[in-house]
mmCIF file of C-alpha atoms and ligand atoms in Angstrom:
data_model
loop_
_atom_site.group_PDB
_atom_site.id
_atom_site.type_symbol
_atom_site.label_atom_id
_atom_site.label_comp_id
_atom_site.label_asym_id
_atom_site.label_seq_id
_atom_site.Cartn_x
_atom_site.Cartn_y
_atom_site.Cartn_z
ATOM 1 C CA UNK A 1 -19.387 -23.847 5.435
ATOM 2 C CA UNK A 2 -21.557 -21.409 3.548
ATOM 3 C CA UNK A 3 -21.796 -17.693 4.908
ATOM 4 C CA UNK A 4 -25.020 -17.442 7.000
ATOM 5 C CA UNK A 5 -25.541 -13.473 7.853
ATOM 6 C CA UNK A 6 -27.978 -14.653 10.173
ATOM 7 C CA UNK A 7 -25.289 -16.020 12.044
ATOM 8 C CA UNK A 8 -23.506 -13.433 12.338
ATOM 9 C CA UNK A 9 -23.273 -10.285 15.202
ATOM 10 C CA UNK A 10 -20.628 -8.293 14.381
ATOM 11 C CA UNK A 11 -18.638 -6.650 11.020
ATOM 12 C CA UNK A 12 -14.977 -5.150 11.441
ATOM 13 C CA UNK A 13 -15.216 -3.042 8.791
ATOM 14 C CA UNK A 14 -12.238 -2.127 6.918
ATOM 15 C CA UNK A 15 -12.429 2.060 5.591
ATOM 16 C CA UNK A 16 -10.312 2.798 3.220
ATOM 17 C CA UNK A 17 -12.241 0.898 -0.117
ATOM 18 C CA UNK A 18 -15.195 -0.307 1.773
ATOM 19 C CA UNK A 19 -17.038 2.186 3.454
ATOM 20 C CA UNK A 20 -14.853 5.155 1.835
ATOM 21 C CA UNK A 21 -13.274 6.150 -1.125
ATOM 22 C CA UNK A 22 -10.766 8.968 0.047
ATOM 23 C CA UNK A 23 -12.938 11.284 1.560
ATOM 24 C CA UNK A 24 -16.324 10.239 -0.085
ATOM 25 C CA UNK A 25 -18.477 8.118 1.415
ATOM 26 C CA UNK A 26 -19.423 4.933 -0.415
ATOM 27 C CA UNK A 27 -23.044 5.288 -0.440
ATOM 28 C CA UNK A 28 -24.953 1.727 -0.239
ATOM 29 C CA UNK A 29 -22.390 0.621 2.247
ATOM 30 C CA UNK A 30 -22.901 3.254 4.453
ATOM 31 C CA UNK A 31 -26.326 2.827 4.190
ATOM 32 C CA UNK A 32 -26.614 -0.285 5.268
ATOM 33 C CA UNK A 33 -24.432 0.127 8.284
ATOM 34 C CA UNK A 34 -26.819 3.157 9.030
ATOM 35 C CA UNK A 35 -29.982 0.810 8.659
ATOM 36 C CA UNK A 36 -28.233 -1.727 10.757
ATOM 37 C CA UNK A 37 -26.926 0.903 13.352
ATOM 38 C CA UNK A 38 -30.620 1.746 14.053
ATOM 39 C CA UNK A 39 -32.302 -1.350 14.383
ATOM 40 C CA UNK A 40 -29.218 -2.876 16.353
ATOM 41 C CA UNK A 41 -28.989 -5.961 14.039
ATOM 42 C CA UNK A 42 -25.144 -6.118 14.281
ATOM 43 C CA UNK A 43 -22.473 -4.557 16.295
ATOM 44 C CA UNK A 44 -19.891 -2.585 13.777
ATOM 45 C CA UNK A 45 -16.093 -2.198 14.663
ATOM 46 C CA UNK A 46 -14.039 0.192 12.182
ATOM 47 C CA UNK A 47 -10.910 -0.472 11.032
ATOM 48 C CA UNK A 48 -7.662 1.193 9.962
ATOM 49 C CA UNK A 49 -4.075 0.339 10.101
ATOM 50 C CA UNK A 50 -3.215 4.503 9.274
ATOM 51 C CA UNK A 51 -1.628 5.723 12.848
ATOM 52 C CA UNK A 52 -0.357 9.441 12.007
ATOM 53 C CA UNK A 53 -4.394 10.331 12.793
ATOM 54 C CA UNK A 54 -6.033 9.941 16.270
ATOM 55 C CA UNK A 55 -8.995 7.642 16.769
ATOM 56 C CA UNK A 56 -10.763 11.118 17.462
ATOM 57 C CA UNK A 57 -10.532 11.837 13.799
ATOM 58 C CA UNK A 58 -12.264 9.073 12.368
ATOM 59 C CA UNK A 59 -14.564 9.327 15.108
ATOM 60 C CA UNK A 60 -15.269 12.341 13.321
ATOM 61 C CA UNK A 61 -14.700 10.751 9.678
ATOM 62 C CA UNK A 62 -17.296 8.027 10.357
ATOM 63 C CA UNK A 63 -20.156 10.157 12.274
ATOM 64 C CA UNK A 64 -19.633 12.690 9.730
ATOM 65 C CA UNK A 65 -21.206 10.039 7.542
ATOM 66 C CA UNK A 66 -24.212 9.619 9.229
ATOM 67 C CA UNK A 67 -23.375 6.447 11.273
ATOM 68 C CA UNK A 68 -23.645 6.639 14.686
ATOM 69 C CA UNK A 69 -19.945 5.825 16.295
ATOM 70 C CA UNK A 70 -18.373 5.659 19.609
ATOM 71 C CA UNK A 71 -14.442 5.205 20.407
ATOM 72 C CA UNK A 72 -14.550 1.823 21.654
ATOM 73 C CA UNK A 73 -15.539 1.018 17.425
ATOM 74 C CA UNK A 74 -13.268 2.737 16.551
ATOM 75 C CA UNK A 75 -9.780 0.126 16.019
ATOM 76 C CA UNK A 76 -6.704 1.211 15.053
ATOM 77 C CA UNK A 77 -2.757 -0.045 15.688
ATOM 78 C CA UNK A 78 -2.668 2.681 18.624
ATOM 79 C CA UNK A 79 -4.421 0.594 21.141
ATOM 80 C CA UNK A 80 -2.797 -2.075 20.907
ATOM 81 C CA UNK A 81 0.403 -0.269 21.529
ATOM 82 C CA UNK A 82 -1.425 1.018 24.663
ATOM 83 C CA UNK A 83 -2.341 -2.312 25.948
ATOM 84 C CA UNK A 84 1.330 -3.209 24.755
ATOM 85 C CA UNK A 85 2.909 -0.651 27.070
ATOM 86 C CA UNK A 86 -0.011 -1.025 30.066
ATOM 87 C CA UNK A 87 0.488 -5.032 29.615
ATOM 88 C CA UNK A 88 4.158 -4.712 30.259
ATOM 89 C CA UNK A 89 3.946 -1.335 32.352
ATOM 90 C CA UNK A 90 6.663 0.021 31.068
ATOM 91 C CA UNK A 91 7.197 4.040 32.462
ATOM 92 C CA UNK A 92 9.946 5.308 29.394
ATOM 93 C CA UNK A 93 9.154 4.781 25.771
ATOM 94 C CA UNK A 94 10.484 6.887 22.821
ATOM 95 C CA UNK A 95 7.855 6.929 20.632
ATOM 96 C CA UNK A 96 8.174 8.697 16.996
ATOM 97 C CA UNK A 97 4.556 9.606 16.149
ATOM 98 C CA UNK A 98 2.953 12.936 15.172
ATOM 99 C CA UNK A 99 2.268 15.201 18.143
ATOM 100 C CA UNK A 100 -1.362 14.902 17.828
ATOM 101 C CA UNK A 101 -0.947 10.897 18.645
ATOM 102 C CA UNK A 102 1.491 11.662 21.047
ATOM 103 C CA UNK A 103 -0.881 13.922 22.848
ATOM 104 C CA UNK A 104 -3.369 11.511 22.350
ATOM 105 C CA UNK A 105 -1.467 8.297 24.032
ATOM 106 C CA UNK A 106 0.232 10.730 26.217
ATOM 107 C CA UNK A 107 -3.581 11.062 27.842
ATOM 108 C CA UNK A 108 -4.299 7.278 27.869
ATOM 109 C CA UNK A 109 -1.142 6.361 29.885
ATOM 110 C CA UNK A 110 -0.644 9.357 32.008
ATOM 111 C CA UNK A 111 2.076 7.502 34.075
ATOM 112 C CA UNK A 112 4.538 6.878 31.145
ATOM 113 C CA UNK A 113 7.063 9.342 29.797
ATOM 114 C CA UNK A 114 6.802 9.690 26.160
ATOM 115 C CA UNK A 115 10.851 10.298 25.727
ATOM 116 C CA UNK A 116 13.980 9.937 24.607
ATOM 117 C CA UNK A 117 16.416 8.506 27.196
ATOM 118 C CA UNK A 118 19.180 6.228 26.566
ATOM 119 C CA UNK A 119 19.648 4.929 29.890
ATOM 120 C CA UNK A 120 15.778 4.514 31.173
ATOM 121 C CA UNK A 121 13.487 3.745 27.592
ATOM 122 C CA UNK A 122 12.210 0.700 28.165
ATOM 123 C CA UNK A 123 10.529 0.333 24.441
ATOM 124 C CA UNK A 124 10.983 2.228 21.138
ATOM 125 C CA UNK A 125 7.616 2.267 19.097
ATOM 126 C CA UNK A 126 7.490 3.485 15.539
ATOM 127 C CA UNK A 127 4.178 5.075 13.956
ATOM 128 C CA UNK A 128 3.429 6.501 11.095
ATOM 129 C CA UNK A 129 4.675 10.024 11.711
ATOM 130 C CA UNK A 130 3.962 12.671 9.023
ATOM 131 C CA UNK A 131 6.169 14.717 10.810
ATOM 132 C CA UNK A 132 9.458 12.684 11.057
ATOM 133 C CA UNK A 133 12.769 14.002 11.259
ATOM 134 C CA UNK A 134 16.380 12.513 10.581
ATOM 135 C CA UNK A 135 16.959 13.679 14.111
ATOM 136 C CA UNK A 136 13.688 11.218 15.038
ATOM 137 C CA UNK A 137 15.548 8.021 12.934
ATOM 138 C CA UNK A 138 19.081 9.147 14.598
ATOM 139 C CA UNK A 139 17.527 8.543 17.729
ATOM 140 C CA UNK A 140 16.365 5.300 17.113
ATOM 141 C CA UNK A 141 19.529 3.846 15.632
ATOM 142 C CA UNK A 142 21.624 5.424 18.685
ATOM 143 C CA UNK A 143 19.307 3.536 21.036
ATOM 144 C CA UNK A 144 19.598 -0.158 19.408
ATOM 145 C CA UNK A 145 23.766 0.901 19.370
ATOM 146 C CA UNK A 146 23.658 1.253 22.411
ATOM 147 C CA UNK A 147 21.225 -1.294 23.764
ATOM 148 C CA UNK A 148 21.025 -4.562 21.085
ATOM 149 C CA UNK A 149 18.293 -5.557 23.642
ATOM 150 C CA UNK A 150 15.610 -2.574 24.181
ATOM 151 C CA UNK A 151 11.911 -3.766 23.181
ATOM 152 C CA UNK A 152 11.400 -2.183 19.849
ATOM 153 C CA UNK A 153 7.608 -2.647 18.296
ATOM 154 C CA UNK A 154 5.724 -1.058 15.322
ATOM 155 C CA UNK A 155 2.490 0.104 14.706
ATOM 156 C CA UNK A 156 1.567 -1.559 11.146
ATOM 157 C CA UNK A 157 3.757 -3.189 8.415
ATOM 158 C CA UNK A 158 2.509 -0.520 5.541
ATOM 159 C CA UNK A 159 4.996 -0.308 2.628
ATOM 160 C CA UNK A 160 3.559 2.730 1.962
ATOM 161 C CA UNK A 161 0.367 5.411 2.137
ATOM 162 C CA UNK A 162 -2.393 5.450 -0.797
ATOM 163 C CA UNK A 163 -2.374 9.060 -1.584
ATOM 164 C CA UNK A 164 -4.216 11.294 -4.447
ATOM 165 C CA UNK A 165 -0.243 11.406 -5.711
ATOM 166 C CA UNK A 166 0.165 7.681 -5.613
ATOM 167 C CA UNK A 167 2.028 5.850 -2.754
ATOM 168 C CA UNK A 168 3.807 8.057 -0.252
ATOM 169 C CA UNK A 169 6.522 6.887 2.563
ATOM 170 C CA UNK A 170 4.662 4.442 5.678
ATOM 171 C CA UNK A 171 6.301 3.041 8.348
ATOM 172 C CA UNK A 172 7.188 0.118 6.311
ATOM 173 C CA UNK A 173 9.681 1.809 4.561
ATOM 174 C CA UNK A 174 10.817 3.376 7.498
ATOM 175 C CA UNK A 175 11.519 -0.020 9.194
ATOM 176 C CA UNK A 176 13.285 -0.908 5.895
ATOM 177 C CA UNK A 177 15.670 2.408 6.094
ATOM 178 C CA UNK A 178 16.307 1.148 10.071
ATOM 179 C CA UNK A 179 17.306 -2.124 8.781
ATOM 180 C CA UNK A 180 19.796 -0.894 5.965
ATOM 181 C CA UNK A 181 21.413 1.290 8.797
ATOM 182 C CA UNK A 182 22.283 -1.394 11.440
ATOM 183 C CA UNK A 183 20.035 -4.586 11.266
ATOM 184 C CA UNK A 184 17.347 -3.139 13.640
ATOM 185 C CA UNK A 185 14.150 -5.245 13.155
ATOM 186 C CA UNK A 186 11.307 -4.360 15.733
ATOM 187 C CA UNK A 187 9.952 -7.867 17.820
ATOM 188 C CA UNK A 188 6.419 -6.630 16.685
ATOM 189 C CA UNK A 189 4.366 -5.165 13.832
ATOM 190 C CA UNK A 190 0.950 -4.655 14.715
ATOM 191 C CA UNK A 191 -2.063 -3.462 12.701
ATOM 192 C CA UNK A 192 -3.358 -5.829 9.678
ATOM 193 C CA UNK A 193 -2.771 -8.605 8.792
ATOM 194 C CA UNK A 194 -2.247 -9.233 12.656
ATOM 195 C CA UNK A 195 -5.405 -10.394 14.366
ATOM 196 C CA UNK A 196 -3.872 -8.520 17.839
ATOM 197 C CA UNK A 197 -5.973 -5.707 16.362
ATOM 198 C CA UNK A 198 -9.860 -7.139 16.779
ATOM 199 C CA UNK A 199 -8.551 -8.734 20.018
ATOM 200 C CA UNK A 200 -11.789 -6.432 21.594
ATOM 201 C CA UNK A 201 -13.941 -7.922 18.889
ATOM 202 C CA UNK A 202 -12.367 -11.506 19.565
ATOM 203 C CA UNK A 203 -13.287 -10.553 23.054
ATOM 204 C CA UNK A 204 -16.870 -10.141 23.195
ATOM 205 C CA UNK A 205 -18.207 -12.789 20.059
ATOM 206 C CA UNK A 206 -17.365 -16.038 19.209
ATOM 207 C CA UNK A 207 -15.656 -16.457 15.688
ATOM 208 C CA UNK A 208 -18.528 -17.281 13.620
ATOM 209 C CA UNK A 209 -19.972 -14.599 15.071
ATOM 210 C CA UNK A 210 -17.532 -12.333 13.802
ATOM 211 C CA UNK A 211 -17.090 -10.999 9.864
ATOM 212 C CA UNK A 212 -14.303 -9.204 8.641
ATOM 213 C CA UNK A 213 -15.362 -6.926 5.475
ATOM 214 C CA UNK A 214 -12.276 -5.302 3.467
ATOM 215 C CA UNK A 215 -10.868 -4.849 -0.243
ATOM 216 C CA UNK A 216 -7.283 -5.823 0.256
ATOM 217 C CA UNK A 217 -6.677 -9.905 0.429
ATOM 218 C CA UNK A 218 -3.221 -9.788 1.586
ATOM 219 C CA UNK A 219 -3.994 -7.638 4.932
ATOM 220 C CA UNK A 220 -8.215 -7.560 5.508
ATOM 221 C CA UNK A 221 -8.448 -10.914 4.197
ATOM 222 C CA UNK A 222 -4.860 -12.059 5.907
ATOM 223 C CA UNK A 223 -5.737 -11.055 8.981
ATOM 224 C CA UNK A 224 -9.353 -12.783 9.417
ATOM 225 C CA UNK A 225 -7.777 -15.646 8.184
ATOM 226 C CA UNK A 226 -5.213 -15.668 11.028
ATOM 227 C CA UNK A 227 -8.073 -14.540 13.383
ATOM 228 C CA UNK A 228 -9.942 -17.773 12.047
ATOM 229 C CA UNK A 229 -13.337 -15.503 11.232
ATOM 230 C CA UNK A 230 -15.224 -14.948 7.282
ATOM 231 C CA UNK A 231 -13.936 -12.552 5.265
ATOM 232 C CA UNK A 232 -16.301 -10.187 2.806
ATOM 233 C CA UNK A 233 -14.380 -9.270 -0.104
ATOM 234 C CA UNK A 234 -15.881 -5.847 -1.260
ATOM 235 C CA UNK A 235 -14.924 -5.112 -4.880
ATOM 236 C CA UNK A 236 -15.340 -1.318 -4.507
ATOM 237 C CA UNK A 237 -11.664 -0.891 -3.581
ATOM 238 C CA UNK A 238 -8.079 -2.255 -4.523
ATOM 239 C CA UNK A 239 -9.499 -6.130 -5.234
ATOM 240 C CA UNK A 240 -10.829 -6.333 -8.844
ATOM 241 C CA UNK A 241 -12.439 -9.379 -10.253
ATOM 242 C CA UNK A 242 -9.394 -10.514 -12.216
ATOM 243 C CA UNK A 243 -7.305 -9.687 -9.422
ATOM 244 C CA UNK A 244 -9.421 -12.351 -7.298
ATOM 245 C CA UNK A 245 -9.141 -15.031 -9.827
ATOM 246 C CA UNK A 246 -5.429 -14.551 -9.498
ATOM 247 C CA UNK A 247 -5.395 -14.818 -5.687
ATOM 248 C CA UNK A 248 -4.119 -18.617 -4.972
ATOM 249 C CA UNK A 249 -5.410 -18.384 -1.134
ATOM 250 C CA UNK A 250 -8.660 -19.763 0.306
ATOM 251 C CA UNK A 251 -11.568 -17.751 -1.608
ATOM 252 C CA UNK A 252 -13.580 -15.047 0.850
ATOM 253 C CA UNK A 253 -16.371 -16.505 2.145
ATOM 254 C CA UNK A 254 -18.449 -13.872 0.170
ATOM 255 C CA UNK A 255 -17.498 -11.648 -2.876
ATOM 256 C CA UNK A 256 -19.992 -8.246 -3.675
ATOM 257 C CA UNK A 257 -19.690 -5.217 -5.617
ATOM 258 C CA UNK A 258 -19.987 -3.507 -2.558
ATOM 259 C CA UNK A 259 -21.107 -3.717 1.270
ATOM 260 C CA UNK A 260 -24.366 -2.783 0.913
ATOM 261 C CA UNK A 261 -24.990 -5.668 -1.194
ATOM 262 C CA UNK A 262 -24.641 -8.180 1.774
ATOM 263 C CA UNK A 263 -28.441 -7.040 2.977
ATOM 264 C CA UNK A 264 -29.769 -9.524 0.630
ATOM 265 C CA UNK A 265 -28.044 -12.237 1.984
ATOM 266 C CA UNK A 266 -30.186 -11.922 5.202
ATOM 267 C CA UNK A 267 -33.536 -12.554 3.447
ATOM 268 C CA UNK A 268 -33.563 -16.339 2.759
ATOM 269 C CA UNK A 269 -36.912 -15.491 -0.075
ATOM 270 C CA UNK A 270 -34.526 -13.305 -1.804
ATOM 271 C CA UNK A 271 -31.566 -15.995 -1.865
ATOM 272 C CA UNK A 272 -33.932 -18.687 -2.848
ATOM 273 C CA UNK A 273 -35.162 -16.488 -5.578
ATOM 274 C CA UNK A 274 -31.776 -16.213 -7.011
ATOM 275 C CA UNK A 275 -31.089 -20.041 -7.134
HETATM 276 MG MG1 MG B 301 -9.157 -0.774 2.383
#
């Protein structure tokens, strides 16, 4: 089926590459999600698999932009560990995160203790923690020793971090370190490419209904293809041209330069024009 943008009510928009570059907003893409913020043509949902920030800080990333933003938009790998804890109300988890995302889950689930106890955890959950220890790891090992069984999940599969110094240490590597030591393998890994992350956005529209917009095939695109909803492949990130001519899976249901582009789409005169 071709891509109708008329069709369509909401974008998950992927950061990183599509409405950002590092720090810098990517200015037609923004600007089109502005326009579209104001005269409420679609709902936006923002995106990002990076768990060592709270959602508070790309509340602040995003607004800071110029688009208007609240935290329900905002989707990262964190709430779904919260509905993963409040789903299975478990009251003792040692979680390794950074303090500030402790804190920050800490105030969502007031009733569970963020700790370390080997009798009484009822679920480890890795993050990606700029500030983990050996002592952090230790603790993790010593609790699958001792209990083969305990629920053990993950925020997102990330190999590693893009960085201004090239790829840094993610959780993926972390879980890969954890395996070396003694097998440990965690019975989930959320963020992209699982669809458990627009499970809000799955919520409220139907699937065509629903876009996902990214730069990465193998987790943006990946993931709307598991969640069974279009994919727009921005070019203003990671994916190049040649690197799409490569890819062997289904193509994106639309390819642009970048986000802002996709306005056009909407104005059948201007399509028509084109053909
Ligand atoms: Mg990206």
């Amino acid at each position: 089926m071709p891509f109708e943008l008329n069709a369509k009510k909401a974008f998950v928009c992927d950061l990183d590459g599509t409405l950002f570059m590092g720090p810098q907003p990517i200015e037609p893409a923004v600007r089109f999600v502005i326009d579209a913020c104001k005269s409420r043509r679609f709902a936006f949902y923002y995106l990002t698999n990076n768990t060592s920030k709270t959602p508070e800080a790309y509340l602040k990333k995003i607004g800071g932009a110029g688009i208007p933003v609240v935290d329900e938009q905002i989707l990262t790998p964190l709430a779904t560990l919260e509905s993963y804890i409040r789903e299975r109300a478990y009251r003792s988890v040692y979680l390794v995160a950074s303090e500030a995302v402790t804190a920050f889950l800490q105030r969502r689930l007031p009733d569970v203790a963020f700790e370390f106890a080997l009798e009484r955890n009822e679920l480890m959950a890795l993050a990606y923690d700029p500030e983990l220890t050996y002592e952090k790891l230790r603790r993790l090992a010593v609790l699958h020793n001792a209990r083969p069984e305990l629920d053990f999940v993950a925020t997102h599969p990330d190999a590693c971090c893009p960085s201004e110094n090239g790829p840094i240490p993610d959780v993926g590597g972390m879980l890969a370190l954890l395996k070396t030591t003694n097998g440990m393998t965690p019975a989930h890994v959320f963020g992209k490419p699982s669809p458990s992350l627009m499970a809000p956005v799955l919520q409220r529209f139907a699937r065509e209904e629903i876009a996902v917009v990214g730069d990465r095939l193998y987790t943006d695109k990946a993931m709307a293809d598991r969640a069974g909803v279009d994919f727009v492949c921005v070019l203003s990130g990671e994916t190049t041209r040649a690197s799409l001519a490569a890819y062997t899976g289904s193509p994106p249901a639309v390819v642009v330069e970048q986000f802002g582009e996709i306005a056009a789409m909407g104005e059948p005169t201007a399509r028509e024009n084109h053909e």
